Short mmCIF file of C-alpha atoms in Angstrom, two decimals:
data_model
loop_
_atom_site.label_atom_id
_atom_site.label_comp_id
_atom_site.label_asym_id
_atom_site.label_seq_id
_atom_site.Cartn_x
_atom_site.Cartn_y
_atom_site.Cartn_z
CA UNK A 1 16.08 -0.99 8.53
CA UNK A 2 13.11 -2.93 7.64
CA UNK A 3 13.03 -4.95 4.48
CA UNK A 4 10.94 -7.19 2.47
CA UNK A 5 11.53 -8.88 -0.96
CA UNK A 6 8.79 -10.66 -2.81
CA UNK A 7 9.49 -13.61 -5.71
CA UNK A 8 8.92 -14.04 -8.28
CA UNK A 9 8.25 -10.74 -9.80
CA UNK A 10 5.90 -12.40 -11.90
CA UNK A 11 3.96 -15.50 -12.27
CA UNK A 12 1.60 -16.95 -14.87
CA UNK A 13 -0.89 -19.92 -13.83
CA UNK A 14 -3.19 -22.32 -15.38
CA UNK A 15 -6.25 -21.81 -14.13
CA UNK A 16 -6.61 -24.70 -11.55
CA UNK A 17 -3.04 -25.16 -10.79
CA UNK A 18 -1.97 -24.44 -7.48
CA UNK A 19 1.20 -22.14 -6.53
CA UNK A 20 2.72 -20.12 -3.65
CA UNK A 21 4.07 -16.50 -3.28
CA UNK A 22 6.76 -15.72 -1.16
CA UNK A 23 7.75 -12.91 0.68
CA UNK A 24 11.27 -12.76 2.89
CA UNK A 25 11.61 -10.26 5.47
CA UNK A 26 14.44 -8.63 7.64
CA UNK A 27 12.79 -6.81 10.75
CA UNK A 28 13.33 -5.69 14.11
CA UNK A 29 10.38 -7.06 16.21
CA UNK A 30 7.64 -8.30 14.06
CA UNK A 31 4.50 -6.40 14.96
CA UNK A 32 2.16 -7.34 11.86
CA UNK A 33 2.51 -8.92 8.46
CA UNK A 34 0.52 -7.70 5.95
CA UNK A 35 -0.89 -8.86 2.82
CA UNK A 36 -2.23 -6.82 0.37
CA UNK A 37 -4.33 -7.62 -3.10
CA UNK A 38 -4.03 -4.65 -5.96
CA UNK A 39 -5.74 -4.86 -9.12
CA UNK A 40 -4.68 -2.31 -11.80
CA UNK A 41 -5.81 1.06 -11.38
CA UNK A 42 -6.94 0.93 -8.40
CA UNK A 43 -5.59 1.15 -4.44
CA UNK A 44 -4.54 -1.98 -2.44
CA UNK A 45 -7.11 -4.37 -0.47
CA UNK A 46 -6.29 -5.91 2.62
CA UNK A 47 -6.40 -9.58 2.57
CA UNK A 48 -4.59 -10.62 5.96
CA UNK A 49 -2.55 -10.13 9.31
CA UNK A 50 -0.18 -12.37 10.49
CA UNK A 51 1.61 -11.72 13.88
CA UNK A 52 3.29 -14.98 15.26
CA UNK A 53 5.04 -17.85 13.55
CA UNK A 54 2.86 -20.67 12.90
CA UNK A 55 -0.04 -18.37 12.22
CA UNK A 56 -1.87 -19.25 9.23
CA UNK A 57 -5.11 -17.45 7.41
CA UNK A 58 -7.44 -18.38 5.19
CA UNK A 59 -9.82 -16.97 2.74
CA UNK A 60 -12.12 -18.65 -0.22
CA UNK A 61 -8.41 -20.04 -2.24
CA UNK A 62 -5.99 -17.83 -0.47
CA UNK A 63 -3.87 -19.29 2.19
CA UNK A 64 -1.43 -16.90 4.38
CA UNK A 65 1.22 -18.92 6.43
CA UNK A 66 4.15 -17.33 8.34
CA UNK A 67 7.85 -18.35 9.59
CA UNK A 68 10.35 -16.28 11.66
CA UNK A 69 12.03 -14.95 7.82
CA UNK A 70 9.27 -15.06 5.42
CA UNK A 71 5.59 -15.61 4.49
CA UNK A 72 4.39 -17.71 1.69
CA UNK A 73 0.35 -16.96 0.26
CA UNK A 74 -0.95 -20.67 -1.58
CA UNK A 75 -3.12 -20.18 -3.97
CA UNK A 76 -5.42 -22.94 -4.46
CA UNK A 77 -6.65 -24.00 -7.68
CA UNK A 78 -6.50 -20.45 -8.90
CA UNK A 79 -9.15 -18.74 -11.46
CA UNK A 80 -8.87 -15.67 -13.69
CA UNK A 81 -10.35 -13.34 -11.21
CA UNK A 82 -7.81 -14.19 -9.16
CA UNK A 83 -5.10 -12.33 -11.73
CA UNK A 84 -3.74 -9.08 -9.85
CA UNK A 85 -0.08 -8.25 -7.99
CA UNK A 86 -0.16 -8.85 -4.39
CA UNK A 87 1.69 -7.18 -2.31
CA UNK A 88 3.26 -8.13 1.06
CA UNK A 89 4.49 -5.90 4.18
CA UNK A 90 5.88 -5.90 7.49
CA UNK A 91 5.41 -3.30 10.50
CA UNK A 92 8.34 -3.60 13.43
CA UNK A 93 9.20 -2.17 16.25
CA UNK A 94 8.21 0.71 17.45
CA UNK A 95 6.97 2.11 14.03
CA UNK A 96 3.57 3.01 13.20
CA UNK A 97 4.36 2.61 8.83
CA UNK A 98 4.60 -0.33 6.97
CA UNK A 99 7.56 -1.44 4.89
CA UNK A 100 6.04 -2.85 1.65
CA UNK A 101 7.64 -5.43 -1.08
CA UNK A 102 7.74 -4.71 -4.94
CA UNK A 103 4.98 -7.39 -5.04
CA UNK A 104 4.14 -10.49 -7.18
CA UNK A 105 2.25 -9.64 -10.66
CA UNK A 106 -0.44 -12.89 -10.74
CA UNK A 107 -1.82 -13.78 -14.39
CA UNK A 108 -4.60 -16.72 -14.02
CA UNK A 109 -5.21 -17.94 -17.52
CA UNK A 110 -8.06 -20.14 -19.03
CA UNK B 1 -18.39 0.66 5.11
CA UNK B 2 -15.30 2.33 5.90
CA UNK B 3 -13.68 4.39 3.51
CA UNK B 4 -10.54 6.51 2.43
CA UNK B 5 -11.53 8.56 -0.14
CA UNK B 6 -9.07 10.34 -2.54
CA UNK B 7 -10.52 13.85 -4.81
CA UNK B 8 -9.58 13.04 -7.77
CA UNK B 9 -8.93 9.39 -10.15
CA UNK B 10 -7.52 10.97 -13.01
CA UNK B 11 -5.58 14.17 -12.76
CA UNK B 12 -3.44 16.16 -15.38
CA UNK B 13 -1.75 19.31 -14.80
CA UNK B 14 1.07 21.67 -16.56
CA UNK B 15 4.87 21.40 -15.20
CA UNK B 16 5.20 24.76 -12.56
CA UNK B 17 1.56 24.38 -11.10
CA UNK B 18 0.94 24.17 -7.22
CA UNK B 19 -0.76 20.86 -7.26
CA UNK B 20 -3.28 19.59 -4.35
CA UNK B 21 -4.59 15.97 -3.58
CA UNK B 22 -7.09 15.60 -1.10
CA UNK B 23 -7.78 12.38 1.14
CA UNK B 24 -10.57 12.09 3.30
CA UNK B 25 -11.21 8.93 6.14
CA UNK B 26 -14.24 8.76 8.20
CA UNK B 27 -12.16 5.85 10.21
CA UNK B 28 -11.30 8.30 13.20
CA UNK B 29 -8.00 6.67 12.26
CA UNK B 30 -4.63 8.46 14.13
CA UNK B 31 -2.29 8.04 11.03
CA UNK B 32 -2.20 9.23 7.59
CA UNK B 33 0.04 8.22 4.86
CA UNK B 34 0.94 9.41 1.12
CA UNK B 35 2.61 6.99 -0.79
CA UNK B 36 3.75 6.88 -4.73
CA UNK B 37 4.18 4.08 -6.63
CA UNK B 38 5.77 3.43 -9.70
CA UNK B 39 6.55 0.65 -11.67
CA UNK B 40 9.42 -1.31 -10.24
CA UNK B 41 9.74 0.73 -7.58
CA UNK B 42 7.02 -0.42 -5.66
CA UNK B 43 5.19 1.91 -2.93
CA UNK B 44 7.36 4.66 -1.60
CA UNK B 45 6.25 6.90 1.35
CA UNK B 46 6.10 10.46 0.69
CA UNK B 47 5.32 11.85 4.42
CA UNK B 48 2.66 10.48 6.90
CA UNK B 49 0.97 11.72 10.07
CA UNK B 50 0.56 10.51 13.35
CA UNK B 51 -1.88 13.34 14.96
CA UNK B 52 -3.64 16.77 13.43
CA UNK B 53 -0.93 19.55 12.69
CA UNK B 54 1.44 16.68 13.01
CA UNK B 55 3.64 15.29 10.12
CA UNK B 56 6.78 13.18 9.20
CA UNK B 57 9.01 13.23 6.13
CA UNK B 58 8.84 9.73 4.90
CA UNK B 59 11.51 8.39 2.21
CA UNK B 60 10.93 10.59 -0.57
CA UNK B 61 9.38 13.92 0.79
CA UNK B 62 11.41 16.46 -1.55
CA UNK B 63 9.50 18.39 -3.88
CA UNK B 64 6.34 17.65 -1.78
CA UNK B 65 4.83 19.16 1.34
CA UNK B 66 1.60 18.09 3.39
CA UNK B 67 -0.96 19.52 5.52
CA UNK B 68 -3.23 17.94 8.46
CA UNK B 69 -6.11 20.81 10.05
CA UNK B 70 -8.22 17.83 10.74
CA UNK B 71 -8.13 14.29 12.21
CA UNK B 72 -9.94 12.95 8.88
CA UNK B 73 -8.01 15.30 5.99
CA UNK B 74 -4.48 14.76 4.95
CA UNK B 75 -3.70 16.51 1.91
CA UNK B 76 -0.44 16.10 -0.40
CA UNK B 77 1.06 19.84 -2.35
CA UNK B 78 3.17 19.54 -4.96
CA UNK B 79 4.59 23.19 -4.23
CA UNK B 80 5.98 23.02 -8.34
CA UNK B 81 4.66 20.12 -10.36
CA UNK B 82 7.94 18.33 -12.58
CA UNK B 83 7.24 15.15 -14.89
CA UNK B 84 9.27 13.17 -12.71
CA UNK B 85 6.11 13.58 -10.31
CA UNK B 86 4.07 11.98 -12.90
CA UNK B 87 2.66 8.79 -10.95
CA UNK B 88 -0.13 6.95 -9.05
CA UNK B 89 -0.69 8.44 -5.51
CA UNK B 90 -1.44 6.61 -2.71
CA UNK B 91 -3.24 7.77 0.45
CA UNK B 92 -3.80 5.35 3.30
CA UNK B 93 -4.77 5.27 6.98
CA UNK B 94 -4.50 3.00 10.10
CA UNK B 95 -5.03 3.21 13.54
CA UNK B 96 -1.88 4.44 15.81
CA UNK B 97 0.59 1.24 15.83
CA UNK B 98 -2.38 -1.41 15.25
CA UNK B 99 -3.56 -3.20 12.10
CA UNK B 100 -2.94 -2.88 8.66
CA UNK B 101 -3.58 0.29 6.32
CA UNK B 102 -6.78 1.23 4.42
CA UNK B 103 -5.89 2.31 1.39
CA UNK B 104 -7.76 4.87 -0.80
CA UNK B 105 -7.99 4.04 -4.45
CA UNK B 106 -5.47 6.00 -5.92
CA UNK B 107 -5.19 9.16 -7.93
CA UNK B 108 -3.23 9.06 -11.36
CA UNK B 109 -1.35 12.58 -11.90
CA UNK B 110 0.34 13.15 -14.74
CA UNK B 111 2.59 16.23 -15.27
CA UNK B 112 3.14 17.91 -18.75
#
């Protein structure tokens, strides 16, 4: 069975001070990881794919890198708008669903 | 742009009532999902759909029941609504085994 854990549950940045999210994952032929941004209220937004190890992505402060067991997202030099939870996911095998974390709540304070 | 659009943001309904949510996505995507998510829980899949008339229990399916006529429409039924189904639903599409989902933007039931 497919399974991903996110830390920390929560995190609470300066604005401007740079951090990473982690995600650790247990699957059975990595087809896709996923990254997801979710503000409150509303459904997730897809920020990036990974499929190999070694693959990174990048977008505006948001950096996706990926090992063989997890995937960290950097956050560079953060600002409020940045505050949501982000949410991480795998896909494996033979399966068409994703396997989502519980996500990392992100507070970006003045 | 492409879109998966859910009926309804806000929803409230009495405890016993058949309940329907609606997703629509003009994708031509092959899969649908239905997900819940609570807090600490995370997202947990309800059923999801690979084809039209096709569907799959997913890890939480009891109490709930689905329906796919068309490629674009996957709806969710409560068949009995309970307060333990009050939530944030989750609809979301992909193409068959490719690519990450498109998520609608949820619809916020509550059951009283």
């Amino acid at each position: 069975e497919d399974q991903v854990t996110q830390s920390p549950e929560a995190l609470r940045l300066q604005e401007g001070e740079s951090s990473s999210l982690n995600c650790s994952y247990t699957v059975s032929g990595l087809r896709g990881l996923f990254w997801y941004r979710q503000d409150p209220g509303k459904g997730p937004e897809f920020l990036f794919t990974l499929y190999s190890a070694g693959e990174e992505k990048e977008k505006e402060r948001l950096k996706a890198t990926l090992t063989k067991k997890e995937s960290f997202l950097h956050i560079t030099a953060p600002k409020p708008e940045d505050s949501a939870t982000y949410l991480c996911a795998v896909r494996g095998g033979t399966a068409s669903k994703l396997t989502f974390g519980t996500g990392t709540r992100l507070q970006v304070t003045l | 742009d492409v879109k998966v659009t859910q009926s309804s943001r806000y929803l409230v309904k009495r405890t016993g009532e058949k309940v329907f949510l609606e997703c629509v996505q003009d994708m031509d995507h092959e899969n649908m999902f239905w997900y819940r998510q609570d807090p600490g829980l995370g997202l947990r899949l309800i059923y999801f759909s690979y084809d039209v008339k096709m569907k799959e229990k997913g890890d939480i399916p009891e109490g709930y029941s689905v329906s796919r006529e068309k490629k674009e429409r996957f709806s969710l039924i409560l068949e009995s609504a309970s307060t333990n189904q009050t939530s944030m639903y989750l609809c979301a599409s992909s193409l068959s085994g490719k690519g990450g989902y498109t998520f609608g933007s949820g619809t916020r039931l509550t059951v009283v």
